[in-house]
Coordinates of C-alpha atoms in Angstrom, one line a residue:
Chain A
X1 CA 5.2 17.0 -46.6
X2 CA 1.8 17.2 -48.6
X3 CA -1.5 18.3 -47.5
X4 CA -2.8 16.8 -50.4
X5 CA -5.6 14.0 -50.2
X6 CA -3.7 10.9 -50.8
X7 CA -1.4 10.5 -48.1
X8 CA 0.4 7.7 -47.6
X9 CA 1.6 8.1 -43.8
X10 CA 0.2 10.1 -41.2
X11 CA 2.5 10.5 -38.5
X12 CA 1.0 11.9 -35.1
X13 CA 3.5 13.4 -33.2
X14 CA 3.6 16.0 -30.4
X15 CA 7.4 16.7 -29.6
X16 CA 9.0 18.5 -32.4
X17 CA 12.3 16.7 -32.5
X18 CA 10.6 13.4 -32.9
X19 CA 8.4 14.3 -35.4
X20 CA 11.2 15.6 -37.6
X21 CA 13.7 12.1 -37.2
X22 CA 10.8 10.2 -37.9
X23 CA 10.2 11.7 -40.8
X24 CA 13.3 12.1 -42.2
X25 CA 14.2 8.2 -41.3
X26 CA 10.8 7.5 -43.4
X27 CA 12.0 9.8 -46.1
X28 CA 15.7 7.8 -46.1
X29 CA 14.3 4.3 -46.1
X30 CA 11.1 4.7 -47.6
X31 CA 11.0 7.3 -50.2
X32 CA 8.1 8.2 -49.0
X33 CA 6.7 11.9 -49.8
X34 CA 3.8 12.2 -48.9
X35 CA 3.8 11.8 -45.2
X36 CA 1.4 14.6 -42.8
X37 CA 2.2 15.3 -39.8
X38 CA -0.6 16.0 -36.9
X39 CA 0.8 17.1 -33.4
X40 CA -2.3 15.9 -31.3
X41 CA -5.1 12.9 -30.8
X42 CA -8.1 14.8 -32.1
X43 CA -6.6 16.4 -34.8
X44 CA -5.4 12.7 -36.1
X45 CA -9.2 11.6 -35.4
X46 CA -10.3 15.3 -37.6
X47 CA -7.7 14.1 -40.6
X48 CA -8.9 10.6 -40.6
X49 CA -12.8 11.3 -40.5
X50 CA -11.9 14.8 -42.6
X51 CA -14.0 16.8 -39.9
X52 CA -13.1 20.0 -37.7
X53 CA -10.0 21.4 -38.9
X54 CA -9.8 19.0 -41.5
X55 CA -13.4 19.4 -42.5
X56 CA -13.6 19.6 -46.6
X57 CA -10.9 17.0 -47.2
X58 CA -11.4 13.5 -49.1
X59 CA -13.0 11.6 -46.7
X60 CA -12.2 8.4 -49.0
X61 CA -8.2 8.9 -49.3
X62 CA -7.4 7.3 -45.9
X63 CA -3.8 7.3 -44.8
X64 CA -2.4 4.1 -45.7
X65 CA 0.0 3.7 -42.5
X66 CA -1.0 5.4 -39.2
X67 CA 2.5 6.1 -36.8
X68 CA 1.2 7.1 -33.5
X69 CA 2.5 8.2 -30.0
X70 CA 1.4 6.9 -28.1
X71 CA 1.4 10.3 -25.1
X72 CA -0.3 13.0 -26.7
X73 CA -2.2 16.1 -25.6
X74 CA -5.7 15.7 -25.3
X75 CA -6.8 12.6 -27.1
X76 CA -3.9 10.4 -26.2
X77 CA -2.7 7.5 -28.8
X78 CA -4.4 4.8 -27.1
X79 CA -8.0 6.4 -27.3
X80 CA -7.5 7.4 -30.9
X81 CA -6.4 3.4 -31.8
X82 CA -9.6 2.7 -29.5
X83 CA -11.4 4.9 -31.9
X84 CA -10.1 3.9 -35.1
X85 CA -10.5 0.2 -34.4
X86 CA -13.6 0.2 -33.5
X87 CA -14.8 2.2 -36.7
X88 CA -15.5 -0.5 -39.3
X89 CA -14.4 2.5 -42.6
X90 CA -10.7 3.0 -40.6
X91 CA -10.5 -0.1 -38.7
X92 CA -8.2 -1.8 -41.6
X93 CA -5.5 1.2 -41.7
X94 CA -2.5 -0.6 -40.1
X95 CA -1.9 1.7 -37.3
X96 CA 2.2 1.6 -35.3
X97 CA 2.4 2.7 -32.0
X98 CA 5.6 4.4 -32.3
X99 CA 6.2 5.4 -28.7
X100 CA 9.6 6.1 -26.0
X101 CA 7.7 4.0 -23.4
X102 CA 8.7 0.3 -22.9
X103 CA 6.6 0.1 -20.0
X104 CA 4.8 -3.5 -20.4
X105 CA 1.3 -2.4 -19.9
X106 CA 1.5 0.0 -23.1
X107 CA 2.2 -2.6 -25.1
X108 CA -0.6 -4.7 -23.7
X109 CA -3.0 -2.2 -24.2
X110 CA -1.9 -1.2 -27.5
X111 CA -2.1 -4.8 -28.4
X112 CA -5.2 -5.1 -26.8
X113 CA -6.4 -2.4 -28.5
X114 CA -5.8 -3.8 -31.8
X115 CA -2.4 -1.9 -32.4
X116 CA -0.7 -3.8 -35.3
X117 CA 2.8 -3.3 -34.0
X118 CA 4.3 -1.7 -31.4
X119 CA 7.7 0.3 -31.7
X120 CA 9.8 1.6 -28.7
X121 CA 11.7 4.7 -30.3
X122 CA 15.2 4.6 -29.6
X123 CA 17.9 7.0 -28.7
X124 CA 20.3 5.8 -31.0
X125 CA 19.7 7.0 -34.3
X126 CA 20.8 4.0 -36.6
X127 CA 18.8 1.6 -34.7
X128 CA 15.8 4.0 -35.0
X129 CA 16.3 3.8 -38.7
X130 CA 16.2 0.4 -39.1
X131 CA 12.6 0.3 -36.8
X132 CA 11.8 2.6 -39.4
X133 CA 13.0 0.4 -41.9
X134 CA 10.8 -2.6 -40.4
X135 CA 7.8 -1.2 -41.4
X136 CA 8.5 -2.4 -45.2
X137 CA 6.2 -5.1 -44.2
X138 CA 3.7 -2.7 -43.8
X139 CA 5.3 -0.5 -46.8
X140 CA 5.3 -3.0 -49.4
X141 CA 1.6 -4.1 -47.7
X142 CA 0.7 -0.7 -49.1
X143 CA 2.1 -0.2 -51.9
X144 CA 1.1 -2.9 -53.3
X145 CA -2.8 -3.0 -52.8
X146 CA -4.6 0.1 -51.6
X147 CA -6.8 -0.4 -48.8
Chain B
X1 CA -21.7 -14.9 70.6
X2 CA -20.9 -14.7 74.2
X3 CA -20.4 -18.2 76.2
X4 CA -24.1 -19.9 75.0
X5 CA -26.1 -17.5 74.1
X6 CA -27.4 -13.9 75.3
X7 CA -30.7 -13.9 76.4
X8 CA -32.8 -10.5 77.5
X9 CA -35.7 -11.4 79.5
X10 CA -38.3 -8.9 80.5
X11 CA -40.7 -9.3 83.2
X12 CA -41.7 -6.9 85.8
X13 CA -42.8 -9.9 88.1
X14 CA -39.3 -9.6 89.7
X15 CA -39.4 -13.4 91.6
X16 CA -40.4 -14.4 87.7
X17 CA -37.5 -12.4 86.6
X18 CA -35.2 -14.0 88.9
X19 CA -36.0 -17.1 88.8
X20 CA -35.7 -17.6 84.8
X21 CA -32.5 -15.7 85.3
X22 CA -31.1 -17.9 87.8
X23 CA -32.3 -21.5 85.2
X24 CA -30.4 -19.6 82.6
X25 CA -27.5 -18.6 84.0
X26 CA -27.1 -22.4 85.4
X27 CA -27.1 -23.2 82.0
X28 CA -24.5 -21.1 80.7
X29 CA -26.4 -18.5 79.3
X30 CA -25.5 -14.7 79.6
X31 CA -28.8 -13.3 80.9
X32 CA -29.5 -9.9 80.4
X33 CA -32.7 -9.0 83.3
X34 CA -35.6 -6.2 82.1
X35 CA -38.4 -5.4 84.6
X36 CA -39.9 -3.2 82.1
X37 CA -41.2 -2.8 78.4
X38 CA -39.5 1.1 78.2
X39 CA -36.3 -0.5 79.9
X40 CA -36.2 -3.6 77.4
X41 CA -36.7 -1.5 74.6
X42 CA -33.9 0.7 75.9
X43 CA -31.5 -2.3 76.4
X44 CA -32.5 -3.8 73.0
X45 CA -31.5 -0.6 71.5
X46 CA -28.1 -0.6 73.4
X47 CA -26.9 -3.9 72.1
X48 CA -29.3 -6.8 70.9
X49 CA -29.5 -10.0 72.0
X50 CA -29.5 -13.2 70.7
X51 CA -32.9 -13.8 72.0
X52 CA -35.6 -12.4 73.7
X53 CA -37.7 -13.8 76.4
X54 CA -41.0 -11.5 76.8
X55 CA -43.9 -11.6 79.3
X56 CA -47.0 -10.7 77.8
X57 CA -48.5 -9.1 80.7
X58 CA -46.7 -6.1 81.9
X59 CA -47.5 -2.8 83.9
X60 CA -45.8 -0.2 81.8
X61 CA -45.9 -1.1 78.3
X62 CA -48.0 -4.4 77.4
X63 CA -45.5 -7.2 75.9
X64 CA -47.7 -7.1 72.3
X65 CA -46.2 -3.3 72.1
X66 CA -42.8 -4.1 73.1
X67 CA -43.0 -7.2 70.5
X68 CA -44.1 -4.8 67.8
X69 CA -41.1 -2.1 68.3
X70 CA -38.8 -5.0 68.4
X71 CA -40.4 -6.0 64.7
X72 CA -40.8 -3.0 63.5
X73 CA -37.5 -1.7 64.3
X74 CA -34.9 -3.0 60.6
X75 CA -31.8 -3.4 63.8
X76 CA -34.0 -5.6 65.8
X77 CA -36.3 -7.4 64.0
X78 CA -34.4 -10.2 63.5
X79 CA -33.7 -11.1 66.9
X80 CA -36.2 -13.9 68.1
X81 CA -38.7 -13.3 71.1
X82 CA -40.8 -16.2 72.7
X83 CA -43.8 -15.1 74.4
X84 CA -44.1 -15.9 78.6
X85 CA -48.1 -16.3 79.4
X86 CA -49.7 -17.3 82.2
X87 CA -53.3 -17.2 80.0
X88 CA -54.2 -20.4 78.1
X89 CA -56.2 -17.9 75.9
X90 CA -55.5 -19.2 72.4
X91 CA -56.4 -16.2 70.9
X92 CA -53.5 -14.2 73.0
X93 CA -50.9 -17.2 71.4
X94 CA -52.6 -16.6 67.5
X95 CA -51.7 -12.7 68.3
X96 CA -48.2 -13.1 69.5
X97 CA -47.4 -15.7 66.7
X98 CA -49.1 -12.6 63.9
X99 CA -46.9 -10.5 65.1
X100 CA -43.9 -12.4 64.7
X101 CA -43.0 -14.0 67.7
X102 CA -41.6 -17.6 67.1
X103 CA -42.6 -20.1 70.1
X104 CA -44.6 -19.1 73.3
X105 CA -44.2 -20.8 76.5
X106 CA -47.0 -20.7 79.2
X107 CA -46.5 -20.1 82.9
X108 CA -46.2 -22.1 85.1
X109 CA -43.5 -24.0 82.7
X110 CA -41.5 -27.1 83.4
X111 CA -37.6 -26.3 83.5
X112 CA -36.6 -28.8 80.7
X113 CA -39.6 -27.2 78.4
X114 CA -37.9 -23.5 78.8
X115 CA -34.6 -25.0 78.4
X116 CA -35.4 -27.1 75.5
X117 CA -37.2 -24.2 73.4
X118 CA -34.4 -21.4 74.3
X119 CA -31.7 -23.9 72.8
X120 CA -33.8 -24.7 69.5
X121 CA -33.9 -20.9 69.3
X122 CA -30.6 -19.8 70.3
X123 CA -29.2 -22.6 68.0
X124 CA -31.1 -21.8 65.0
X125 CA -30.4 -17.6 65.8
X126 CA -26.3 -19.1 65.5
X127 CA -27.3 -21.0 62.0
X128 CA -29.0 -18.1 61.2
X129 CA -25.6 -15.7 62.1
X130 CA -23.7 -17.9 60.2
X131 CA -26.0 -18.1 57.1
X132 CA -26.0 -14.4 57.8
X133 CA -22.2 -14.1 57.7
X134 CA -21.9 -16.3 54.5
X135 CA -24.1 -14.0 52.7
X136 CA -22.2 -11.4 53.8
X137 CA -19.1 -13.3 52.5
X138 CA -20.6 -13.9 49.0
X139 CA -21.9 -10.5 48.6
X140 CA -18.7 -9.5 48.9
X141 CA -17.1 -11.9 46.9
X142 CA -19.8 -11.1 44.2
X143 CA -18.4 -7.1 44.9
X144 CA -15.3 -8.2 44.1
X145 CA -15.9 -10.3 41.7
X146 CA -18.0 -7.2 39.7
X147 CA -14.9 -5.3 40.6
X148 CA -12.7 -7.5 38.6
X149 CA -14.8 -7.7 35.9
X150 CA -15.3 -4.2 35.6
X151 CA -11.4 -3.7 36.0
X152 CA -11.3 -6.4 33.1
X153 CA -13.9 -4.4 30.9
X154 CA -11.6 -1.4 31.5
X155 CA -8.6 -3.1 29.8
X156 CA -10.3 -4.9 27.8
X157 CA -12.1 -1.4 26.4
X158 CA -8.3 0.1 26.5
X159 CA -6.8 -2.3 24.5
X160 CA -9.7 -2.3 21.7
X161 CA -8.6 1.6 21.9
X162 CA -5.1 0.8 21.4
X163 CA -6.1 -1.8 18.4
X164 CA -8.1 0.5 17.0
X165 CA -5.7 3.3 17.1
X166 CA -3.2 0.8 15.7
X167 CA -5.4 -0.1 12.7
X168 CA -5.8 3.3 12.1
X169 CA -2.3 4.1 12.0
X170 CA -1.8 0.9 9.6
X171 CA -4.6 1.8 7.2
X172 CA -2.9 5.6 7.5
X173 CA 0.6 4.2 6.6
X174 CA -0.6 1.7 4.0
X175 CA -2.6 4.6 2.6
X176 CA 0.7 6.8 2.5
X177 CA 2.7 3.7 1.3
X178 CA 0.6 3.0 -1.6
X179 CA 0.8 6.8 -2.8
X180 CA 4.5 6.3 -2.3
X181 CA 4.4 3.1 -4.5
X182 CA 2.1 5.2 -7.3
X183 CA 4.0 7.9 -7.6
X184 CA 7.4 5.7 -7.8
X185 CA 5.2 3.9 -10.6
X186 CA 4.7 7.3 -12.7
X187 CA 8.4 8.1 -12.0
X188 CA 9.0 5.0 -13.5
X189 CA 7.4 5.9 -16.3
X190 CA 8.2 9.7 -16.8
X191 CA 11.6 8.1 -16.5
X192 CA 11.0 5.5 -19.3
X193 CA 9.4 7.8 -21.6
X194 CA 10.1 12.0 -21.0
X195 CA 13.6 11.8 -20.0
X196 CA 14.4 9.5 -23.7
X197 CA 12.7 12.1 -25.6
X198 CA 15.5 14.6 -25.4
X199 CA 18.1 12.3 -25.3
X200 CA 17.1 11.1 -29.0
X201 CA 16.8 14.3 -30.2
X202 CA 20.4 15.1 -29.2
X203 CA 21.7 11.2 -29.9
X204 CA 19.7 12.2 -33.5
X205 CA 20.5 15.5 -34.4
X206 CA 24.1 15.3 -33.7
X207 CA 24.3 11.6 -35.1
X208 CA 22.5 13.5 -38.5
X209 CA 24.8 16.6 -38.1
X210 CA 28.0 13.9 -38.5
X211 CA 26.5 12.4 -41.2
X212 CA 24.7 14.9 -43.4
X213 CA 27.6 17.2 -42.5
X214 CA 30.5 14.9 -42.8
X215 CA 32.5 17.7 -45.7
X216 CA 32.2 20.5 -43.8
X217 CA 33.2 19.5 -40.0
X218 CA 36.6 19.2 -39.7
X219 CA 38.7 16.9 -37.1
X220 CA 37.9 18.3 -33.9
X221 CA 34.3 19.3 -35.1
X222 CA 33.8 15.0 -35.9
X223 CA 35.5 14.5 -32.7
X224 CA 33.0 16.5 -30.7
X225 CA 29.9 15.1 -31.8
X226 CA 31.5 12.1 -31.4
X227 CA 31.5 12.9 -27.7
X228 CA 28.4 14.0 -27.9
X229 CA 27.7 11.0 -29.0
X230 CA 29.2 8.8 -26.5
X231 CA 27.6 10.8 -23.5
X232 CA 24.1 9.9 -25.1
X233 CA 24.7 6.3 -25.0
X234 CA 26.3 6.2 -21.5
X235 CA 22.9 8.6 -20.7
X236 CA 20.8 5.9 -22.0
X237 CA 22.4 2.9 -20.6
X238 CA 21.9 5.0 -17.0
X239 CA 18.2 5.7 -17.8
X240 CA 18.2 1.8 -18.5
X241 CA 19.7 0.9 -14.5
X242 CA 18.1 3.4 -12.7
X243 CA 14.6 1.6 -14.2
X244 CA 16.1 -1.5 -13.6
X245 CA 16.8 -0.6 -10.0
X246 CA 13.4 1.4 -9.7
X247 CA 11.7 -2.3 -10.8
X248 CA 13.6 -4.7 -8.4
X249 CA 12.3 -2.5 -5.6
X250 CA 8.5 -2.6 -6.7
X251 CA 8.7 -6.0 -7.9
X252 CA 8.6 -8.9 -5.8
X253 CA 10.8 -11.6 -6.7
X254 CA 9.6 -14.9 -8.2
X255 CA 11.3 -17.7 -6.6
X256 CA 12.1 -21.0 -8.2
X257 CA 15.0 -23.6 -7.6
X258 CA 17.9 -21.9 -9.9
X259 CA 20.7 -24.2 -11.2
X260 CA 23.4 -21.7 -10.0
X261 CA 26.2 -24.0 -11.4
X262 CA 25.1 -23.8 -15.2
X263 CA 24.0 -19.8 -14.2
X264 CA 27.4 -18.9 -13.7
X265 CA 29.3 -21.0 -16.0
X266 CA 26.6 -19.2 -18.7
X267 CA 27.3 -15.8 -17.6
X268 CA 31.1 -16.3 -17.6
X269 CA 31.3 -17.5 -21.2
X270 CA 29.0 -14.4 -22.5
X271 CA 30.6 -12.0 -20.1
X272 CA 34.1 -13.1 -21.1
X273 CA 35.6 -12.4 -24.7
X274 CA 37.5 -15.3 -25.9
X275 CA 40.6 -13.5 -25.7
X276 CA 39.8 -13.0 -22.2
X277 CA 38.7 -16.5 -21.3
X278 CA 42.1 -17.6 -23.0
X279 CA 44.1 -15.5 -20.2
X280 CA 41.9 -15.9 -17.4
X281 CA 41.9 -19.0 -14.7
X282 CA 38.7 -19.3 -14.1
X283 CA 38.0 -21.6 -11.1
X284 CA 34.3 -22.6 -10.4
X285 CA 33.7 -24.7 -7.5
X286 CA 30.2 -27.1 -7.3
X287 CA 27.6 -24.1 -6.4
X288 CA 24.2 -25.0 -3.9
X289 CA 21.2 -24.5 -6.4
X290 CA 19.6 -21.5 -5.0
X291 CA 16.0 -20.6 -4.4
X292 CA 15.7 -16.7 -6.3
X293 CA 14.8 -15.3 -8.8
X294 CA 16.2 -16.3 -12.1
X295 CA 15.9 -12.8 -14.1
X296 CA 17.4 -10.8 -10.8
X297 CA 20.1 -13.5 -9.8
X298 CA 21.3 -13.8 -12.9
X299 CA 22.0 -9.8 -13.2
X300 CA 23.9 -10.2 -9.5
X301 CA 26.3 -12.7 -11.3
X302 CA 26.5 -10.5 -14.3
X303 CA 28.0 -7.9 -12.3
X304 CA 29.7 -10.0 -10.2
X305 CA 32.0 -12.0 -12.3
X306 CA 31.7 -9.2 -14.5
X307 CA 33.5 -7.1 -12.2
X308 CA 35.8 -9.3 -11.4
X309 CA 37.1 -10.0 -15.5
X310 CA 37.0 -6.0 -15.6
X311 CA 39.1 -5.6 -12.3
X312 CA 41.6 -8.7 -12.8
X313 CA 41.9 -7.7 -16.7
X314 CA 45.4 -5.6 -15.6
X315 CA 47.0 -8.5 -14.0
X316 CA 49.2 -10.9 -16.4
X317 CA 47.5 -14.2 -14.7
X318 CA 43.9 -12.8 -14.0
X319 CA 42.2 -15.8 -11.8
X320 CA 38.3 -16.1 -10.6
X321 CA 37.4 -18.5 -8.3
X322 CA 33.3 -18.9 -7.8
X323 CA 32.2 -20.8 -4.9
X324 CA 29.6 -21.5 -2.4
X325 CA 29.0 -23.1 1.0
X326 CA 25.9 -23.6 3.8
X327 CA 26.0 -21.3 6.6
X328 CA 23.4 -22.0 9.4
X329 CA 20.4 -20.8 7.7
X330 CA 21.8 -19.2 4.0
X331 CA 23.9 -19.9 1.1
X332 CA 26.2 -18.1 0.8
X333 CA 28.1 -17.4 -2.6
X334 CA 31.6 -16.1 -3.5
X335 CA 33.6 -14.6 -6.1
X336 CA 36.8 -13.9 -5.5
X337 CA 39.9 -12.2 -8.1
X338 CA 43.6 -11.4 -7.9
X339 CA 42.6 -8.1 -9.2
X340 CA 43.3 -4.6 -8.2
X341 CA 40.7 -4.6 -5.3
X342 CA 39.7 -2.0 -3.1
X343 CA 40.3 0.4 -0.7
X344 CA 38.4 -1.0 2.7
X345 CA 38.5 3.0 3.8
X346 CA 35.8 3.4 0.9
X347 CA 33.8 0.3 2.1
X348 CA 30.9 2.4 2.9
X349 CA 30.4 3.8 0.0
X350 CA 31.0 0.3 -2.4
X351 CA 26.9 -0.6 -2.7
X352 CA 26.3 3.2 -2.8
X353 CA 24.6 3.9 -5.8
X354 CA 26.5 6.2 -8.5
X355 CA 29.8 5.4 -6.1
X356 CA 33.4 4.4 -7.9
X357 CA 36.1 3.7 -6.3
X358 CA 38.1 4.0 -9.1
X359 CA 40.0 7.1 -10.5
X360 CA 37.7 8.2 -13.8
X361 CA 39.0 6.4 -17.1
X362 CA 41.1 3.4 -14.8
X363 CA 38.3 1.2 -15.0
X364 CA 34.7 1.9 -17.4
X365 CA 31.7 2.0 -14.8
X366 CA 28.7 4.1 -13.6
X367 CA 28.8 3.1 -10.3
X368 CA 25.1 1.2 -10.8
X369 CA 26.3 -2.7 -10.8
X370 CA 26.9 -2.7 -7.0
X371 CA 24.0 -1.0 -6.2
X372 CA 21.7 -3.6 -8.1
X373 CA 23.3 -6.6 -6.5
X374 CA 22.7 -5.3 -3.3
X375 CA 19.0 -4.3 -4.0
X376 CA 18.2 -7.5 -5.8
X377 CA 20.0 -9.4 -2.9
X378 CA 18.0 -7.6 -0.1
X379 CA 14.6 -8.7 -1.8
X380 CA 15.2 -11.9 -1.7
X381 CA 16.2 -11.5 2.4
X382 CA 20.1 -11.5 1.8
X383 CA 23.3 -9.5 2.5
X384 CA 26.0 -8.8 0.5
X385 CA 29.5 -7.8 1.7
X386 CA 33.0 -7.8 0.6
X387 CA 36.6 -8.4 1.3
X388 CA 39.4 -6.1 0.0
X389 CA 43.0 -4.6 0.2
X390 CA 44.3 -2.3 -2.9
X391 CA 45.8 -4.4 -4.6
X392 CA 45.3 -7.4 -2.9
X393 CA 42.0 -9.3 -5.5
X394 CA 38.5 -8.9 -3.6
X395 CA 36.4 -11.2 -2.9
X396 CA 32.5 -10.7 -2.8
X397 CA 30.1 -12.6 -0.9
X398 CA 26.4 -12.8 -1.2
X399 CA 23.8 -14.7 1.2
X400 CA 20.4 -15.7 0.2
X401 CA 17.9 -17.7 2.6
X402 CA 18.9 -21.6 2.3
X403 CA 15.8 -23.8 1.6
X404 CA 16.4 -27.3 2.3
X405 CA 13.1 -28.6 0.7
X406 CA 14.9 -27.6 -3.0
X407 CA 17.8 -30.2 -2.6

């Protein structure tokens, strides 16, 4: 994990375990290194806008791929898409709801929201690889022209 | 009224008094004599007659004071009085008249004239009894009629109390069943979403520890996190029913005509391997096209003629036979097996949910199937039941409301 200022994922992520397969299944499919890890809603909005705790950073090295939960403490996932998509600087930063719920009006709202996909996490671990490994739309999106 | 008519006459001329008594009485009146104002006051007081003849002049008290108690009195003041005078003084007539006295009739009178003016009286003093007595009548018709309405306020007032009371208890039960509904809704979803998060990390974590670990684990080390494994899965597919059971009961159905026919013949072929199919008889009858929904029907034959493959699988000739036929007011649908059935002493607990009535690792199961098809079946205003012996096949029926208009 880097706490550098180019980052290429920021994974938002309260519960431990889940945080730590989805960053390992990035690792594995991806390559990816630099991937931070935020465990709440306003500290994703303080990395993004580099403010409060993550006052000082490079405000113009935006995450290239947001994965958010969508159930987090405090600023839950839909209210920080909410936020990011209505900010016209962070608005283009593909943002994944990555969440356990399959409950139909999450994905509505996400959608609605301007969520540019919508992945229900699950239990078994080779088919959460491969909806790991189905962001390389997203992945080679970024790779190959910087937003 | 007694016989004609009861008339009081006062006069203290006594011959006078007799005389008129005697012209009355011929006549069939019952004549009541007074030689006296005090003693016709005193008899009118006693009982009143029906009318009063009253001679103006009079020792004791003068007839225009006897006329005035009579009026004055509420008892007696509807009783008539007709004057008797000997003056032709028209001013003595004007007085009686003023103080209510209704016809006068001077002395010396002819016979026919007294007759003739105690009959109009005595006959209008009976219309007047009767008029009387009809009022009385209607008043207390009216009285009861008040009575009645008053008794129908009452209910009426009681039964807005009980309606009221009702509502109350309706809103009070809606209230309590909407609570009930919302908090089922966040079970749902605490379900769906808090009870998967552990699971993965376990599925994960021991699915990595396999993996990553593969050269250091030995046999039985690979063969427990297999089981490990295994139990996450069946976990998950449990978490997966219970939502599905949670949704059929806050869902209502959507009804459309279903083509049960090609329904089953589709679930068959998807629900039976090839191999199976090869081995299996499968015998299915024209079906009734049902009115249900397609999603939640489709899961009853699922389980259905899924049971029945999984149940029949032991037998060397496995055979299914799907049917249907009209009963009164349902369809009703069948699948039967020659499989290893039931036993009918476990009936109770066969639409139980998380009930098998199979020993542990006969037959795969989590004892959810049964339970569905009888949830699903109730909301659309069915029954399910079955038919079993061990060892004997089973048969399971399912009704669902017939609705003609879909033919």
């Amino acid at each position: 994990m880097s706490s550098d200022n180019e980052v290429d994922i920021l994974v938002v992520e309260d519960n431990a375990s889940d945080a730590e397969l989805t960053i390992r299944a990035l690792k594995k499919q991806h390559n990816a290194n630099r991937i931070f890890l935020v465990t709440d809603g306003e500290e994703a909005l303080d990395f993004v806008f580099a403010r409060g705790s993550h006052q000082g950073r490079n405000k113009a090295a935006k995450p290239k791929l947001i994965l958010l939960d969508i159930k987090l403490p405090m600023v839950n996932g839909l209210e920080v898409l909410k936020e990011l998509k209505s900010n016209s600087a962070t608005k283009g930063i593909p943002v994944v709801i990555l969440t356990s719920s399959a409950e139909e009006v999450d994905i509505y709202e996400s959608y609605q929201a301007g969520a540019n996909s919508y992945i229900v996490k699950p239990v078994d671990l080779e088919n959460f690889m491969s909806a790991i490994a189905n962001l390389g739309m997203y992945w080679t999106l970024l790779n190959k022209a910087p937003i | 009224m007694t016989l004609k008519g009861e008339i009081l006459i006062v006069e203290d001329n006594h011959a006078s008094l007799r005389l008129l008594a005697e012209i009355l009485t011929d006549e069939g009146y019952l004549v009541r004599p007074a030689d006296g104002g005090a003693i016709a006051l005193a008899s009118i007081n006693a009982k009143l007659p029906d009318l009063i003849l009253l001679d103006i002049q009079m020792e004791d008290i003068n007839g225009f004071e006897v006329l005035k108690a009579v009026k004055q009195s509420p008892k007696s003041r509807e009783v008539p009085v007709i004057f008797l005078s000997a003056s032709t003084n028209l001013d003595e007539r004007v007085e009686g008249l003023r103080f209510g006295a209704v016809d006068f009739i001077s002395k010396p009178y002819k016979k026919e004239e007294l007759l003739a003016r105690v009959a109009i009286q005595i006959q209008m003093r009976k219309l007047y009894a009767e008029i009387q007595q009809q009022k009385d009548q209607l008043a207390q018709t009216v009285e009861q009629l008040k009575a009645e309405i008053e008794d129908r306020q009452r209910a009426e007032a009681a039964l807005q109390r009980l309606n009221d009371d009702l509502e109350q208890r309706i809103a009070q039960r809606t209230a309590h069943l909407e609570a009930a509904n919302r908090e089922l809704t966040a079970f749902t979803y605490s379900i769906s979403h808090d009870l998967r998060v552990p699971l993965r990390a376990i599925a994960g974590f021991s699915h990595i520890l396999s993996d990553e670990y593969r050269t250091i684990l030995d046999g039985e080390g690979q063969r427990l996190l297999g089981v490990i494994h295994q139990n996450t899965v069946k976990l998950e597919s449990l978490i997966d029913d219970i939502l599905v059971l949670l949704r059929i009961s806050q869902n209502q159905p959507l009804l459309s005509t279903v083509d049960m026919q090609r329904m089953v013949s589709a679930v068959y072929q998807q629900a039976a391997t090839p191999e199976a199919r090869a081995r299996i008889s499968f015998d299915l009858q024209p079906l009734m096209p049902g009115y249900a929904d397609t999603q939640l029907i489709r899961m009853v034959w699922e389980h259905l003629i899924s049971n029945a493959i999984k149940f029949s699988s032991p037998r060397e000739h496995p055979r299914i036979e799907v049917s249907s036929q009209i009963e009164e007011e349902v369809v009703v649908y069948c699948v039967k097996d020659n499989g290893v059935g039931f036993n009918p002493q476990y009936y109770h607990k066969l639409f139980g949910l998380f009930e098998r009535l199979h020993k542990v690792g006969q037959f795969e199961g989590k004892g959810v199937g049964l339970a569905i098809v009888k949830r699903i079946v109730e909301r659309h205003g069915g029954r399910v039941w079955a038919e079993s012996a061990p060892d004997q096949g089973a048969a399971f029926y399912f009704s669902i409301p017939f609705v003609k208009e879909i033919l």
